[in-house]
Amino acid sequence: PEPEPEPEPEPEPEPEPNPNPIPASCSKYKTALRLSLLFYEAQRSGKLPPNQRVKWRGDSALGDEIVGGYYDAGDHVKFGFPMAATTTMVAWGAVDFKSSYQRAGQWANVKAMIKWATDYFIEAHTSKYELVGQIGAGGPDHAYWGRAEDMTMNRPSYKISASRPGSDLAAETAAALAAASIVFKGDPAYPGYSAKCLRHAKELYEFAEKYKGKYSDSIPDAANFYNSWSGFQDELAWGAVWLYRATKDNTYLNKAKAISLYTPTEFSWDNKMAGAQILLAHVTKETGYIQNARNFCNNLLNDNNRKTNDGLVFIQQWGSLRHASNIAFACLAGQALGIPGISTKVPAKRQIDYILGDNSRKFSYLVGFGKSYPKKPHHRGASCAGVGVGQCDINRPGDNPKVLMGALVGGPKAKDDNAYSDERNDYICNEVTTDYNAGFQSALAVILSDCGGDDKPEPEPEPEPEPEPEPEPEPEPEPEPEPEPNPNPIPASCSKYKTALRLSLLFYEAQR
């Protein structure tokens, strides 16, 4: 049978009237932000909600010990450590640059993206000193090239506990939940959810401190894919500073300050030291943290010896664009938060523009963005033409049948702008993962905050008194973003005419 044609993307709901719209000169960043959030929907595991926008995905892995969360990459393992790091990175952008998401009409979608992860973490926190850190075994999972919806292999779960500690995993998950508690604080659509996230964050941080050890020693299968190379001190500092931001309890600030920090050469799912430095510089205003944050940004972004001819900061071959965009986000955020001496806005923004096609290849590394972008990312579900045997083949000629909208691929695998190939088998250049998009997406939020209007980083919220623990309610369904009342909406089949109509009116404003 011929594969069914790819349906047109679901039209975005019309945002509520916005008194501070994003100007046309920044529209590409708004588009990229929207696409990135679609990628996370393509990575969802579990029972999908009615408002799922990526329609070629279906329910999957409903037999997992903990249902939900995100598949890590083009495979179907749920690795808790990078999933938590991804969530913290995205939540940081949502906390400090909330207005960017609101102006872009993506606030409901970023909250849904964060909550899909935090709901999973809360369920994975099966007792005070126990956390499910991985579901699915790497070897058997990677040997299967097919859709998540069709998996039949055994999917074991792996936990950390008092006897099998994982301070890095527990503290990173605490950071994600603490950051999420700020995002959802006072949100009438999710009553009590902020306090629930914070309660679990506090318990997980206590777990991380009380039973110390590397999670990848306790979950050996994870060590083959996401080994904790930097140890757990960076996560203890990172988790503590996020708990301080969520609670304003100086106990957590002192815990973060008690950890010896250094100037790293990356900011990643493994090493959070740069993020901890920047946030400590922000909240303490102390010279030592300011100097370390400044050194991190200036050393990496102003050193032309680290860059390709087109200006990409190259750290290593695995996820080179991920590393560049993480550094860009951290330093753009640091400068926006007012840390003195960080003056790297131009080279930091250059990393994001490079990704979006401002390079000598004129090639966008974000799937679905621009005229020329990756057509064959290393992703099982996107490579499948349909359901059943023979529909999924890593060696299939031609483009992927499904367009993995918003996925950021790994990028050049050497300090050479041409060291990239759009081949499904090239899992260095063309792999996609949830953590690849996280810093990139948050960097977009910072850039949008500087695009017209009077946006400033969000002020530090006052902590809410924590209520007494109550039985945890069933999670509420994700609310749809509310469009303006419309008794006769335009169907998806005509969305291109609607878009053209809007663009034509913009031209007349340009001619005023």
Tab-separated table of C-alpha atoms in Angstrom, residues 39 43 70-77 79 142 226 378-380 404 431-434:
chain	number	residue	atom	x	y	z
A	39	PHE	CA	9.370	18.315	18.838
A	43	GLN	CA	8.873	12.592	22.009
A	70	TYR	CA	9.800	11.602	27.231
A	71	TYR	CA	11.698	9.237	24.986
A	72	ASP	CA	15.290	10.372	25.003
A	73	ALA	CA	16.163	10.575	21.312
A	74	GLY	CA	15.486	8.618	18.149
A	75	ASP	CA	15.194	5.592	20.428
A	76	HIS	CA	12.659	4.762	23.151
A	77	VAL	CA	14.597	4.603	26.417
A	79	PHE	CA	16.740	8.134	30.674
A	142	HIS	CA	18.658	0.337	20.214
A	226	TYR	CA	24.716	8.936	29.985
A	378	HIS	CA	18.122	9.600	13.015
A	379	HIS	CA	14.694	8.894	14.499
A	380	ARG	CA	12.796	5.624	14.409
A	404	LEU	CA	9.996	15.625	12.878
A	431	GLU	CA	20.795	12.337	16.011
A	432	VAL	CA	18.058	14.263	17.804
A	433	THR	CA	17.535	14.275	21.570
A	434	THR	CA	15.395	16.143	24.062
